[in-house]
Coordinates of C-alpha atoms in Angstrom, one line a residue:
X237 CA 0.0 0.0 0.0
X238 CA 1.2 3.5 -0.8
X239 CA 0.3 6.0 1.9
X240 CA 0.6 9.8 1.7
X241 CA 1.2 11.5 5.1
X242 CA 1.0 15.3 5.5
X243 CA 3.3 16.4 8.2
X244 CA 5.0 13.0 8.0
X245 CA 8.3 14.3 9.4
X246 CA 6.8 15.7 12.6
X247 CA 6.4 14.2 16.0
X248 CA 3.5 11.8 15.2
X249 CA 4.4 11.7 11.5
X250 CA 7.9 10.4 12.0
X251 CA 6.6 7.6 14.2
X252 CA 3.9 6.6 11.7
X253 CA 6.2 6.9 8.7
X254 CA 8.8 4.6 10.4
X255 CA 6.1 2.1 11.4
X256 CA 4.6 1.9 7.9
X257 CA 8.0 1.5 6.3
X258 CA 8.9 -1.2 8.7
X259 CA 5.8 -3.1 7.8
X260 CA 6.6 -3.0 4.1
X261 CA 4.4 -0.1 2.9
X262 CA 5.4 2.8 0.6
X263 CA 5.2 6.2 2.2
X264 CA 5.1 9.6 0.5
X265 CA 5.5 12.6 2.9
X266 CA 4.6 16.2 2.3
X267 CA 6.1 18.4 5.0
X268 CA 7.3 22.0 5.0
X269 CA 9.8 21.2 7.8
X270 CA 8.4 24.1 10.0
X271 CA 8.1 21.8 13.0
X272 CA 9.7 18.7 11.6
X273 CA 11.3 16.3 14.0
X274 CA 13.6 14.8 11.4
X275 CA 14.9 15.7 7.9
X276 CA 14.2 13.5 4.9
X277 CA 17.7 12.1 5.2
X278 CA 16.6 10.3 8.4
X279 CA 15.0 7.8 6.1
X280 CA 17.9 7.7 3.6
X281 CA 18.3 4.3 2.1
X282 CA 14.6 3.4 2.4
X283 CA 13.6 2.8 -1.2
X284 CA 9.9 2.9 -0.3
X285 CA 10.2 6.4 1.1
X286 CA 9.7 9.7 -0.9
X287 CA 9.4 13.2 0.4
X288 CA 8.1 16.5 -1.0
X289 CA 9.4 19.4 1.0
X290 CA 6.6 21.9 0.5
X291 CA 3.7 23.5 2.2
X292 CA 0.6 21.3 1.8
X293 CA -1.4 24.1 0.2
X294 CA 1.3 24.7 -2.4
X295 CA 0.9 21.1 -3.7
X296 CA -1.9 21.1 -6.3
X297 CA -2.1 17.3 -6.4
X298 CA 0.2 14.5 -5.3
X299 CA 1.8 12.5 -8.1
X300 CA 1.7 8.8 -8.6
X301 CA -0.5 6.2 -7.1
X302 CA -1.9 6.9 -3.6
X303 CA -4.0 4.3 -1.7
X304 CA -4.5 6.2 1.6
X305 CA -4.1 9.7 2.8
X306 CA -3.3 10.5 6.5
X307 CA -3.6 14.2 7.4
X308 CA -1.4 15.2 10.3
X309 CA 0.0 18.6 9.2
X310 CA -1.0 21.7 11.2
X311 CA 0.0 23.7 14.2
X312 CA 0.2 21.9 17.6
X313 CA 1.3 22.7 21.1
X314 CA 0.0 25.4 23.4
X315 CA 2.8 27.8 22.5
X316 CA 2.5 27.4 18.8
X317 CA -1.2 28.3 18.7
X318 CA -0.9 31.5 20.6
X319 CA -1.2 34.9 18.8
X320 CA -2.2 33.3 15.5
X321 CA -5.1 35.4 14.3
X322 CA -5.6 33.1 11.3
X323 CA -5.3 29.8 13.2
X324 CA -8.8 28.6 12.4
X325 CA -8.4 29.5 8.8
X326 CA -5.1 27.7 8.7
X327 CA -6.4 24.5 10.2
X328 CA -9.6 24.5 8.0
X329 CA -7.6 25.5 4.9
X330 CA -5.3 22.6 5.3
X331 CA -8.1 20.1 5.9
X332 CA -10.1 21.4 2.9
X333 CA -7.0 21.2 0.6
X334 CA -6.3 17.6 1.6
X335 CA -9.9 16.7 1.4
X336 CA -10.0 17.9 -2.2
X337 CA -7.0 15.7 -2.9
X338 CA -8.9 12.7 -1.6
X339 CA -12.0 13.5 -3.6
X340 CA -10.2 14.2 -6.9
X341 CA -8.0 11.1 -6.5
X342 CA -10.8 8.9 -5.1
X343 CA -8.6 8.0 -2.1
X344 CA -9.8 7.3 1.5
X345 CA -8.7 9.9 4.1
X346 CA -7.8 9.6 7.8
X347 CA -7.7 12.8 9.9
X348 CA -6.0 12.8 13.4
X349 CA -7.9 15.2 15.6
X350 CA -8.0 15.9 19.3
X351 CA -10.1 14.2 22.0
X352 CA -11.1 17.7 23.1
X353 CA -13.3 18.1 20.0
X354 CA -15.7 15.7 21.7
X355 CA -16.3 18.3 24.4
X356 CA -18.3 20.5 22.0
X357 CA -20.8 17.6 22.0
X358 CA -20.7 16.9 25.7
X359 CA -20.9 20.5 26.8
X360 CA -21.9 22.7 23.9
X361 CA -22.4 25.7 26.2
X362 CA -18.7 25.6 27.4
X363 CA -16.4 28.3 25.8
X364 CA -14.1 26.8 23.2
X365 CA -10.8 28.1 22.1
X366 CA -10.0 28.6 18.4
X367 CA -7.9 25.4 18.1
X368 CA -10.6 23.0 19.3
X369 CA -13.4 24.8 17.3
X370 CA -11.3 24.6 14.2
X371 CA -10.5 20.9 14.7
X372 CA -14.2 20.1 15.2
X373 CA -15.2 22.1 12.1
X374 CA -12.5 20.2 10.1
X375 CA -13.9 16.9 11.3
X376 CA -17.4 17.8 10.2
X377 CA -16.3 19.1 6.8
X378 CA -14.2 16.0 6.1
X379 CA -17.2 13.8 7.1
X380 CA -19.6 15.7 4.9
X381 CA -17.4 16.0 1.8
X382 CA -16.2 12.4 1.7
X383 CA -19.6 11.0 2.6
X384 CA -21.1 13.0 -0.3
X385 CA -18.3 11.6 -2.5
X386 CA -19.0 8.0 -1.3
X387 CA -15.4 7.7 0.0
X388 CA -14.3 6.1 3.2
X389 CA -12.9 8.3 5.8
X390 CA -11.7 8.0 9.4
X391 CA -11.6 10.7 12.1
X392 CA -9.5 9.6 15.1
X393 CA -9.6 11.7 18.3
X394 CA -6.4 11.3 20.3
X395 CA -5.7 12.3 23.9
X396 CA -2.4 14.1 24.8
X397 CA 0.6 12.4 23.0
X398 CA 4.1 12.2 24.4
X399 CA 7.3 10.3 23.8
X400 CA 10.7 10.6 22.1
X401 CA 11.3 13.7 20.0
X402 CA 8.7 15.9 21.5
X403 CA 9.9 19.5 22.0
X404 CA 9.3 21.6 25.1
X405 CA 9.5 24.7 22.8
X406 CA 5.9 24.0 21.7
X407 CA 4.6 24.0 25.2
X408 CA 4.3 20.3 25.9
X409 CA 4.4 19.4 29.6
X410 CA 6.5 16.2 29.7
X411 CA 9.6 17.4 27.8
X412 CA 9.4 20.7 29.6
X413 CA 9.3 19.1 33.1
X414 CA 11.9 16.6 32.1
X415 CA 14.4 19.2 31.0
X416 CA 13.7 21.3 34.2
X417 CA 14.2 18.2 36.4
X418 CA 17.5 17.2 34.7
X419 CA 19.0 20.7 34.8
X420 CA 18.0 21.4 38.4
X421 CA 15.6 24.2 37.6
X422 CA 12.1 24.4 39.3
X423 CA 9.6 22.0 37.7
X424 CA 6.8 24.3 36.7
X425 CA 3.2 23.2 37.3
X426 CA 0.5 25.5 36.0
X427 CA -2.3 26.3 38.4
X428 CA -2.7 24.0 41.5
X429 CA -1.6 20.9 39.6
X430 CA -5.0 19.2 40.0
X431 CA -5.8 19.3 36.3
X432 CA -5.6 15.9 34.8
X433 CA -4.3 14.7 31.4
X434 CA -4.5 11.5 29.6
X435 CA -1.2 10.5 28.1
X436 CA -0.3 8.1 25.3
X437 CA 3.0 7.1 23.8
X438 CA 3.5 8.4 20.3
X439 CA 4.2 4.8 19.1
X440 CA 0.8 3.7 20.4
X441 CA -0.9 6.5 18.4
X442 CA 1.0 5.5 15.3
X443 CA -0.2 1.9 15.7
X444 CA -3.8 3.1 16.1
X445 CA -3.5 5.0 12.9
X446 CA -2.0 2.1 11.0
X447 CA -4.7 -0.3 12.3
X448 CA -7.4 2.1 11.3
X449 CA -6.2 2.4 7.7
X450 CA -6.8 -1.3 7.2
X451 CA -10.0 -1.9 9.1
X452 CA -13.2 -0.1 10.2
X453 CA -12.0 2.5 12.6
X454 CA -13.3 3.6 16.0
X455 CA -13.0 7.2 17.2
X456 CA -11.1 7.3 20.5
X457 CA -7.4 6.8 20.7
X458 CA -7.1 6.9 24.5
X459 CA -5.8 5.1 27.5
X460 CA -9.0 5.5 29.6
X461 CA -7.1 6.8 32.6
X462 CA -6.1 10.3 33.6
X463 CA -3.0 11.6 35.5
X464 CA -3.0 14.8 37.5
X465 CA -0.3 17.2 36.5
X466 CA 1.1 17.4 40.0
X467 CA 1.4 13.6 40.1
X468 CA 3.2 13.7 36.7
X469 CA 5.6 16.3 38.0
X470 CA 6.4 14.3 41.2
X471 CA 6.9 11.1 39.1
X472 CA 9.3 12.9 36.8
X473 CA 11.2 14.3 39.8
X474 CA 11.4 10.7 41.2
X475 CA 12.6 8.9 38.0
X476 CA 15.3 11.6 37.3
X477 CA 16.4 11.6 41.0
X478 CA 16.1 15.4 40.7
X479 CA 16.4 17.9 43.5
X480 CA 14.4 20.4 41.7
X481 CA 11.5 22.1 43.6
X482 CA 8.0 22.1 42.1
X483 CA 6.8 25.6 41.4
X484 CA 3.2 26.5 40.9
X485 CA 2.6 29.2 38.2
X486 CA -0.3 31.1 36.7
X487 CA 0.3 30.3 33.0
X488 CA -1.6 33.4 31.9
X489 CA 0.9 35.5 33.8
X490 CA 4.1 33.4 33.3
X491 CA 3.5 32.4 29.7
X492 CA 0.9 34.5 27.9
X493 CA -2.5 36.1 28.6
X494 CA -4.1 33.8 26.0
X495 CA -2.6 30.6 27.2
X496 CA -5.1 27.9 27.7
X497 CA -4.5 24.3 29.0
X498 CA -6.5 21.3 27.9
X499 CA -10.0 20.9 29.2
X500 CA -9.9 20.2 32.9
X501 CA -12.8 17.9 33.4
X502 CA -13.0 16.2 30.0
X503 CA -14.6 12.8 30.6
X504 CA -12.5 9.6 30.4
X505 CA -12.9 7.8 27.1
X506 CA -12.1 4.1 26.6
X507 CA -10.1 3.1 23.5
X508 CA -12.5 2.4 20.6
X509 CA -10.2 1.4 17.7
X510 CA -10.9 -2.3 17.0
X511 CA -7.9 -4.5 17.6
X512 CA -5.9 -1.7 19.3
X513 CA -5.0 -1.0 22.9
X514 CA -2.1 1.0 24.4
X515 CA 1.1 -1.0 25.0
X516 CA 3.4 1.6 26.3
X517 CA 3.3 2.5 30.0
X518 CA 3.8 5.9 31.6
X519 CA 7.3 4.7 32.7
X520 CA 8.2 4.0 29.0
X521 CA 7.0 7.5 28.0
X522 CA 9.2 9.1 30.7
X523 CA 12.2 6.9 30.1
X524 CA 12.1 7.9 26.4
X525 CA 11.9 11.5 27.4
X526 CA 14.8 11.1 29.7
X527 CA 17.0 9.7 27.0
X528 CA 16.1 12.5 24.6
X529 CA 16.7 15.2 27.3
X530 CA 20.1 13.8 28.1
X531 CA 21.0 13.9 24.4
X532 CA 19.9 17.5 24.2
X533 CA 22.1 18.4 27.2
X534 CA 25.1 16.7 25.7
X535 CA 24.6 18.7 22.5
X536 CA 24.4 22.0 24.5
X537 CA 27.6 21.1 26.4
X538 CA 29.5 20.3 23.2
X539 CA 28.4 23.6 21.5

């Protein structure tokens, strides 16, 4: 099977690209490298891999045979979606462009969304930020357009993703806390630390996407269990044997007035992708983050 992945060199994209190549599939990546985790040379020597370094919207139509499209491209991370007045237009524009590819090429499409989009159904009166609203609108437009075209599509809603290669620069909690713990800086917890997050290893998410491409898909890519932020911070402090203190901050003062964390009381969702369940534990997520953080520190010391 030949799979086209937008954002295929990013955090989730890299993991999915590697998994599909390892399983004998051909992969075509379209990525502008703005937030890429690896360069195309990372897959050098893999004859089944091809990359087009371009913005998705600059590609009129992918070339060659395509059997499936996976849409991952777009801004992610609390810091990357701040002060972007055209954020909703950007997310919707990307989704519409990729959806047009699918319709014109008669190819099924999978869109990886966020579990928070479900909250617009659970609590429609709750205020939404632009990111979640845009994701939900993208889901609906993909569903409407591909249903009308009689094409298969999958919308997967994932909980918070973590693992090797994730950058603290985008505002993700695990790499930020890990770097702070290993450098002796205070481990910053936003608010009182009682917000809870559901975490999945990026490799588990990649497996869920791959399974969905070859079978009727469910909706929820989730662990079914939440972890409080303060408990996560204490666990990171323990596994790194860090002497760092835990510091409580108001993110709207310390980071940005528009900063917004994931929904605090989002209900727990059980995994619903047939044949899939998380394999990687929280310890594996943290151990991978430790290895990456140490590599980064070695690079800094050399430079």
